[in-house]
Short mmCIF file of C-alpha atoms and ligand atoms in Angstrom, two decimals:
data_model
loop_
_atom_site.label_atom_id
_atom_site.label_comp_id
_atom_site.label_asym_id
_atom_site.label_seq_id
_atom_site.Cartn_x
_atom_site.Cartn_y
_atom_site.Cartn_z
CA MET A 4 0.00 0.00 0.00
CA ARG A 5 1.72 3.12 -1.20
CA LYS A 6 -0.61 5.74 0.28
CA ILE A 7 -4.23 6.53 1.07
CA GLU A 8 -5.69 7.21 -2.41
CA HIS A 9 -9.00 8.69 -1.22
CA ILE A 10 -11.54 8.74 1.56
CA GLY A 11 -15.03 7.83 0.30
CA ILE A 12 -18.01 9.62 1.84
CA ALA A 13 -21.60 8.48 1.17
CA VAL A 14 -24.01 11.39 0.73
CA ASN A 15 -27.72 11.72 -0.03
CA ASP A 16 -27.33 14.61 -2.48
CA LEU A 17 -24.07 15.02 -4.40
CA LYS A 18 -24.80 18.60 -5.50
CA ALA A 19 -25.57 19.85 -1.99
CA ALA A 20 -22.67 17.95 -0.42
CA GLY A 21 -20.36 19.06 -3.22
CA ASP A 22 -21.23 22.73 -2.64
CA LEU A 23 -20.44 22.30 1.04
CA TYR A 24 -17.15 20.47 0.45
CA GLU A 25 -16.12 23.15 -2.02
CA LYS A 26 -16.54 25.68 0.80
CA LEU A 27 -14.80 23.37 3.29
CA LEU A 28 -11.80 22.53 1.09
CA GLY A 29 -11.62 25.87 -0.71
CA SER A 30 -11.71 24.47 -4.24
CA PRO A 31 -14.34 22.86 -6.49
CA ALA A 32 -14.51 19.17 -7.41
CA TYR A 33 -11.85 18.43 -10.01
CA LYS A 34 -14.01 15.64 -11.47
CA THR A 35 -17.52 14.25 -11.25
CA GLU A 36 -18.02 10.80 -12.72
CA GLU A 37 -20.76 8.20 -12.81
CA VAL A 38 -19.78 4.54 -12.38
CA ALA A 39 -22.89 2.73 -13.61
CA SER A 40 -21.54 -0.68 -12.62
CA GLU A 41 -21.49 0.47 -8.99
CA GLY A 42 -24.70 2.49 -9.18
CA VAL A 43 -22.85 5.60 -8.01
CA ARG A 44 -22.14 9.16 -9.08
CA THR A 45 -18.94 10.54 -7.60
CA ALA A 46 -17.30 13.92 -7.09
CA PHE A 47 -13.56 14.12 -6.39
CA PHE A 48 -11.90 16.91 -4.42
CA ARG A 49 -8.25 17.50 -3.69
CA SER A 50 -7.01 18.50 -0.25
CA GLY A 51 -3.28 19.02 -0.67
CA PRO A 52 -1.87 15.62 -1.71
CA ASN A 53 -5.06 13.87 -0.55
CA LYS A 54 -8.44 13.26 -2.14
CA VAL A 55 -12.01 13.12 -0.96
CA GLU A 56 -14.59 11.18 -2.97
CA LEU A 57 -18.25 12.01 -2.41
CA LEU A 58 -20.64 9.30 -3.58
CA GLU A 59 -24.38 9.34 -4.17
CA ALA A 60 -26.47 6.38 -5.26
CA THR A 61 -27.86 6.31 -8.80
CA SER A 62 -29.92 3.18 -8.25
CA PRO A 63 -31.81 1.72 -5.27
CA ASP A 64 -29.73 -1.45 -5.34
CA SER A 65 -26.44 0.47 -5.23
CA PRO A 66 -24.12 -0.38 -2.30
CA ILE A 67 -24.29 3.32 -1.45
CA ALA A 68 -28.11 3.27 -1.36
CA LYS A 69 -28.00 0.28 1.00
CA TYR A 70 -25.36 1.94 3.17
CA LEU A 71 -27.30 5.22 3.40
CA GLU A 72 -30.52 3.41 4.23
CA LYS A 73 -28.84 1.48 7.02
CA ARG A 74 -26.33 4.00 8.39
CA GLY A 75 -27.04 7.39 6.89
CA GLU A 76 -24.37 9.73 5.49
CA GLY A 77 -20.75 9.33 6.52
CA ILE A 78 -17.34 7.90 5.77
CA HIS A 79 -18.00 4.87 3.56
CA HIS A 80 -14.54 3.55 2.70
CA ILE A 81 -10.82 4.16 2.71
CA ALA A 82 -9.05 3.59 -0.61
CA PHE A 83 -5.36 2.68 -0.79
CA ASP A 84 -3.13 3.14 -3.81
CA VAL A 85 -1.36 -0.08 -4.84
CA GLU A 86 1.29 -0.75 -7.46
CA ASP A 87 -0.09 -4.07 -8.69
CA ILE A 88 -3.72 -4.71 -7.68
CA ARG A 89 -3.76 -8.35 -8.73
CA ALA A 90 -0.65 -9.11 -6.70
CA GLU A 91 -2.13 -7.27 -3.69
CA MET A 92 -5.42 -9.16 -4.03
CA ALA A 93 -3.53 -12.48 -4.06
CA ARG A 94 -1.34 -11.40 -1.12
CA LEU A 95 -4.33 -10.29 0.93
CA ARG A 96 -6.33 -13.43 0.13
CA ALA A 97 -3.34 -15.48 1.31
CA GLU A 98 -3.31 -13.37 4.49
CA GLY A 99 -6.94 -14.32 5.11
CA PHE A 100 -8.71 -11.12 4.08
CA THR A 101 -12.02 -11.44 2.22
CA VAL A 102 -11.42 -9.92 -1.21
CA LEU A 103 -14.86 -9.16 -2.60
CA ASN A 104 -13.88 -9.21 -6.27
CA GLU A 105 -12.65 -12.17 -8.31
CA GLU A 106 -11.00 -9.71 -10.68
CA PRO A 107 -10.30 -5.99 -10.32
CA LYS A 108 -12.96 -3.80 -11.89
CA LYS A 109 -12.92 -0.38 -13.50
CA GLY A 110 -13.52 2.24 -10.87
CA ALA A 111 -13.70 6.03 -10.99
CA ASP A 112 -10.85 8.44 -11.63
CA ASN A 113 -9.07 6.09 -14.04
CA LYS A 114 -8.45 3.33 -11.50
CA LEU A 115 -8.73 -0.43 -11.35
CA VAL A 116 -10.36 -1.25 -8.02
CA ALA A 117 -11.18 -4.09 -5.65
CA PHE A 118 -12.67 -4.18 -2.15
CA LEU A 119 -12.05 -6.04 1.13
CA HIS A 120 -15.02 -7.00 3.27
CA PRO A 121 -15.31 -4.69 6.30
CA LYS A 122 -15.97 -7.63 8.58
CA GLY A 123 -12.35 -8.62 8.04
CA THR A 124 -10.85 -5.16 8.56
CA HIS A 125 -12.30 -4.11 11.91
CA GLY A 126 -15.36 -2.51 10.39
CA VAL A 127 -13.77 -0.40 7.64
CA LEU A 128 -14.55 -1.06 3.98
CA VAL A 129 -11.16 -1.01 2.25
CA GLU A 130 -10.76 -0.27 -1.45
CA LEU A 131 -7.61 -1.06 -3.43
CA CYS A 132 -6.85 1.26 -6.34
CA GLN A 133 -4.29 0.84 -9.14
CA ASP A 134 -3.83 3.82 -11.42
CA MET A 135 -4.49 2.81 -15.02
CA GLY A 136 -2.00 5.40 -16.26
C1 LIG B 206 -15.77 1.99 -7.86
C2 LIG B 206 -16.21 3.41 -7.87
C3 LIG B 206 -15.71 4.18 -6.69
C4 LIG B 206 -14.19 4.31 -6.75
O1 LIG B 206 -13.59 4.84 -5.81
O2 LIG B 206 -13.65 3.97 -7.82
C5 LIG B 206 -16.12 3.58 -5.37
O3 LIG B 206 -15.49 3.71 -4.35
S1 LIG B 206 -17.60 2.73 -5.46
C6 LIG B 206 -18.05 2.45 -3.73
C7 LIG B 206 -19.32 1.64 -3.70
N1 LIG B 206 -19.04 0.24 -4.01
C8 LIG B 206 -18.81 -0.63 -2.99
O4 LIG B 206 -18.90 -0.33 -1.82
C9 LIG B 206 -18.45 -2.04 -3.43
C10 LIG B 206 -18.00 -2.88 -2.24
N2 LIG B 206 -19.09 -2.99 -1.27
C11 LIG B 206 -19.83 -4.15 -1.17
O5 LIG B 206 -19.60 -5.14 -1.87
C12 LIG B 206 -20.95 -4.15 -0.15
O6 LIG B 206 -21.30 -2.82 0.14
C13 LIG B 206 -20.57 -4.90 1.17
C14 LIG B 206 -20.24 -6.36 0.86
C15 LIG B 206 -19.41 -4.23 1.87
C16 LIG B 206 -21.79 -4.85 2.10
O7 LIG B 206 -22.87 -5.28 1.35
P1 LIG B 206 -24.08 -6.10 2.03
O8 LIG B 206 -25.12 -6.34 0.97
O9 LIG B 206 -23.52 -7.26 2.76
O10 LIG B 206 -24.67 -5.02 3.01
P2 LIG B 206 -25.01 -5.19 4.53
O11 LIG B 206 -25.61 -3.89 4.95
O12 LIG B 206 -25.76 -6.45 4.77
O13 LIG B 206 -23.55 -5.26 5.19
C17 LIG B 206 -23.02 -6.42 5.78
C18 LIG B 206 -22.25 -5.95 7.02
O14 LIG B 206 -21.18 -5.05 6.60
C19 LIG B 206 -21.40 -3.76 7.18
N3 LIG B 206 -21.07 -2.77 6.18
C20 LIG B 206 -21.66 -2.58 4.98
N4 LIG B 206 -21.06 -1.55 4.32
C21 LIG B 206 -20.10 -1.09 5.12
C22 LIG B 206 -19.13 -0.04 5.04
N5 LIG B 206 -19.08 0.74 3.94
N6 LIG B 206 -18.27 0.15 6.06
C23 LIG B 206 -18.33 -0.64 7.18
N7 LIG B 206 -19.22 -1.66 7.36
C24 LIG B 206 -20.09 -1.87 6.32
C25 LIG B 206 -22.88 -3.71 7.53
O15 LIG B 206 -23.09 -2.80 8.59
C26 LIG B 206 -23.14 -5.14 7.95
O16 LIG B 206 -22.64 -5.35 9.24
P3 LIG B 206 -23.67 -5.65 10.42
O17 LIG B 206 -22.80 -5.77 11.64
O18 LIG B 206 -24.37 -6.92 10.02
O19 LIG B 206 -24.60 -4.46 10.42
CO1 LIG B 207 -13.75 4.86 -3.78
#
């Protein structure tokens, strides 16, 4: 794990939350992007070398919709930047973590992504991200 790639925050309304985070961070989202396969629309903000990803659900069966229904708005996941996502997935499986994806999938912000089940990480949904260059 090279660094924290982004902190993911689940929100009910991306526009309203985005306006607030623009005030909070002092700059607008550098990207908004829909990831249909995940049923999410995202907005990315920079905070120095770090990133914040706001996520709203675009379908009722989205993981974000389910999370919001159950827990309301809040920090949804921590994403880590990895050099080689397939190698990391194999390493973490061998270490006993529950890797939720057979194969990495295309995420937002030009990344290949995979997730670890929060039950195996002390309650934090972990995302692995490899930059696709
Ligand atoms: C890819 C685009 C973008 C990017 O950065 O590129 C994204 O980040 S997309 C983010 C949205 N996509 C995902 O989250 C995919 C991975 N998530 C999942 O596969 C599910 O959400 C899963 C398996 C984590 C939970 O789904 P499930 O249907 O099992 O929901 P439950 O409510 O039954 O949850 C089971 C259990 O886990 C706890 N839980 C659920 N979500 C989280 C979370 N985000 N953080 C911590 N814990 C979580 C939930 O409370 C249940 O525990 P329990 O003790 O039974 O209440
Ligand atoms: Co993410």
